[in-house]
Amino acid sequence: MPKFYARRRLSILGALTALIASVAVLNGPTASAALPTPVSAATARTYLASLTVATENRTGYSRDLFPTWITISGTCNTREYILKRDGSNVVTNSACTATSGSWYSPYDGATWTAASDLDIDHLVPLAEAWDSGAGAWTTAQRQAFANDVTRPQLIAVTDNVNQSKSDQDPATWMPSVTSYRCTYVRAWVQVKYYYDLSVDSAEKSALTSYLANC
């Protein structure tokens, strides 16, 4: 599984004249979320085929059982780390709070210039993880999952979009930006596979359908 971060960049060649050649390099569209690159669609299909299919069970779930946010680097906690990673021209103060920058939300295509407009989405929601196996984990394991900056599990997105998604899986919710859906399901399957989480039948059917078009 890849353990590196990839930032998508778009290079735009300016108009060439006899006298001037210019090149403008942009972070597309204004800033681009740097979700760690998920596995390929072919690998995701292989992973999906190996996942256990089981009925979900939310008995005993509480978000407090997944401690967030923890210190990741220096004074930066998980939220602050992802905001810095996913934004463009992000300026932070001594407490690692983002004071300015630009963030592009790949779920809905919106660009924001205030960190308060962003939530850090758990791509596989905490409740979904609980439903599919995390209920048997230790608190330390759940904390690691909730703050995983290595797998494609955390991403800065428009706050109300994240709230609308809530704890839904791909059978009932997908990003409105259709071009991002392949990335989303590849990431979803990779996280579920890495953490040995199950899928329910509707979730597997939806993932299979989306991956077939990747």
XYZ file of C-alpha atoms in Angstrom:
214
model
C 0.000 0.000 0.000
C 1.409 3.370 -0.897
C 2.588 5.491 2.024
C 3.251 8.720 0.289
C 1.318 11.855 -0.360
C 0.547 12.996 -3.863
C -0.510 16.539 -4.645
C -2.229 16.908 -7.968
C -0.839 19.762 -9.978
C -2.057 21.294 -13.177
C 0.379 23.146 -15.398
C -1.033 25.710 -17.808
C 1.058 27.030 -20.650
C 0.418 30.678 -21.306
C 0.023 32.048 -24.814
C 3.296 32.185 -26.695
C 4.192 35.208 -28.756
C 7.250 35.909 -30.866
C 8.736 37.820 -27.959
C 7.439 36.137 -24.774
C 6.991 32.574 -23.563
C 5.324 32.171 -20.215
C 4.312 29.264 -18.085
C 1.847 29.514 -15.192
C 1.652 26.697 -12.681
C -1.531 26.428 -10.645
C -2.824 24.156 -7.904
C -6.063 23.038 -9.499
C -8.502 24.510 -9.267
C -7.278 26.899 -6.495
C -6.013 24.381 -3.982
C -6.075 20.624 -4.180
C -6.684 18.168 -1.369
C -3.684 15.908 -0.947
C -5.323 12.643 0.012
C -2.628 9.933 0.011
C -2.935 8.232 -3.373
C -5.221 5.194 -3.035
C -4.482 1.801 -4.528
C -5.382 1.226 -8.168
C -8.882 0.178 -9.199
C -7.594 -3.308 -10.037
C -6.033 -3.675 -6.593
C -9.163 -2.271 -4.966
C -11.280 -4.876 -6.762
C -8.971 -7.608 -5.460
C -9.131 -6.210 -1.943
C -12.911 -5.913 -2.076
C -13.288 -9.532 -3.115
C -11.403 -10.588 0.019
C -13.405 -8.522 2.520
C -15.805 -10.305 4.846
C -19.469 -9.562 4.159
C -21.350 -9.156 7.419
C -24.356 -7.414 8.939
C -23.408 -4.179 10.674
C -23.793 -3.797 14.430
C -23.742 -0.372 16.101
C -24.433 -1.587 19.631
C -22.317 0.355 22.134
C -20.988 2.950 19.673
C -19.822 6.338 20.925
C -17.628 8.788 19.061
C -15.729 9.291 22.315
C -14.352 5.772 21.859
C -12.290 7.141 18.935
C -10.061 9.836 20.485
C -9.451 12.834 18.210
C -7.454 14.946 17.582
C -3.933 13.944 18.683
C -0.591 15.679 18.189
C 0.899 14.665 14.835
C 3.907 16.928 14.418
C 5.280 19.748 16.562
C 2.325 21.760 17.835
C 0.015 20.474 15.071
C -2.841 18.160 15.900
C -4.499 15.939 13.309
C -6.957 18.558 12.073
C -4.271 21.210 11.767
C -1.917 18.783 10.022
C -4.534 17.877 7.397
C -5.481 21.536 6.849
C -1.823 22.325 6.150
C -1.450 19.277 3.906
C -4.605 19.817 1.892
C -4.473 23.577 1.464
C -2.580 25.990 -0.731
C -0.486 28.831 0.691
C -1.558 27.927 4.216
C -0.208 30.248 6.906
C -0.285 29.071 10.524
C 0.480 30.723 13.834
C 2.690 29.347 16.608
C -0.147 27.090 17.769
C -0.420 25.623 14.235
C -3.834 27.219 13.702
C -4.404 28.093 10.030
C -4.802 31.867 9.768
C -5.040 32.030 5.981
C -4.918 29.825 2.911
C -7.089 28.259 0.232
C -8.763 24.865 0.300
C -10.453 22.967 -2.538
C -13.050 20.406 -1.453
C -13.031 17.533 -3.989
C -16.378 16.182 -2.783
C -18.359 19.206 -4.010
C -15.866 21.287 -6.000
C -15.996 24.295 -3.642
C -13.000 26.439 -2.742
C -12.719 28.083 0.676
C -10.389 30.678 2.190
C -11.389 30.220 5.848
C -10.342 27.088 7.718
C -13.585 27.278 9.696
C -15.454 26.305 6.520
C -13.647 22.945 6.429
C -14.231 19.705 8.293
C -11.736 16.874 8.335
C -13.697 13.939 6.972
C -13.016 10.404 8.095
C -13.467 8.855 4.663
C -14.573 5.623 6.324
C -16.666 7.154 9.121
C -15.944 6.259 12.733
C -19.431 4.808 13.240
C -19.057 2.779 10.042
C -15.759 1.411 11.318
C -17.403 0.483 14.605
C -20.222 -1.252 12.751
C -17.780 -3.320 10.728
C -15.275 -4.477 13.325
C -13.759 -1.599 15.294
C -16.047 -2.324 18.213
C -13.665 -5.151 19.103
C -10.568 -2.921 19.004
C -8.705 -1.348 21.882
C -9.002 2.393 22.460
C -5.425 2.780 21.184
C -6.339 1.032 17.937
C -9.400 3.226 17.498
C -7.310 6.330 18.174
C -4.828 5.260 15.494
C -7.678 4.794 13.011
C -9.268 8.151 13.832
C -5.969 9.986 13.310
C -4.480 8.012 10.409
C -2.611 10.446 8.154
C -0.824 7.651 6.253
C -3.729 5.821 4.642
C -6.242 7.713 2.413
C -8.599 8.145 5.364
C -8.561 11.855 6.282
C -9.341 14.767 3.963
C -10.367 18.415 4.322
C -13.798 19.022 2.779
C -16.670 21.520 2.950
C -18.102 21.296 6.464
C -21.790 20.984 5.573
C -20.990 18.314 2.948
C -19.192 16.293 5.585
C -22.141 16.727 7.927
C -24.533 15.634 5.173
C -22.440 12.523 4.570
C -22.452 11.757 8.302
C -21.827 8.023 8.810
C -23.124 6.818 5.423
C -21.309 4.303 3.241
C -21.145 4.350 -0.588
C -24.492 2.546 -0.885
C -26.265 5.712 0.258
C -23.768 8.582 -0.181
C -21.120 9.539 -2.733
C -19.333 12.807 -3.565
C -21.398 15.019 -5.886
C -18.289 15.555 -8.046
C -18.586 12.423 -10.153
C -14.979 12.568 -11.351
C -13.839 12.039 -7.742
C -15.919 8.940 -7.097
C -13.332 6.487 -8.387
C -10.716 7.948 -6.033
C -13.234 7.820 -3.197
C -14.152 4.144 -3.562
C -10.542 3.079 -4.121
C -9.642 4.849 -0.865
C -12.651 3.367 0.938
C -11.726 -0.189 0.001
C -8.056 0.335 0.839
C -8.885 1.579 4.335
C -11.349 -1.230 4.977
C -8.812 -3.790 3.749
C -5.914 -2.367 5.768
C -7.944 -2.381 8.974
C -9.603 -5.750 8.259
C -13.095 -4.257 8.422
C -16.139 -5.996 6.966
C -18.627 -4.681 4.405
C -22.375 -5.188 4.327
C -24.050 -6.556 1.202
C -25.434 -3.211 -0.061
C -22.069 -1.537 0.516
C -20.212 -4.267 -1.390
C -22.685 -4.085 -4.267
C -22.239 -0.308 -4.538
C -18.447 -0.523 -4.330
C -18.381 -3.259 -6.986
C -20.499 -1.123 -9.313
C -18.406 2.024 -8.877
C -15.110 0.177 -9.220
C -16.300 -1.424 -12.448
C -16.348 2.058 -13.961
C -12.893 3.073 -12.720
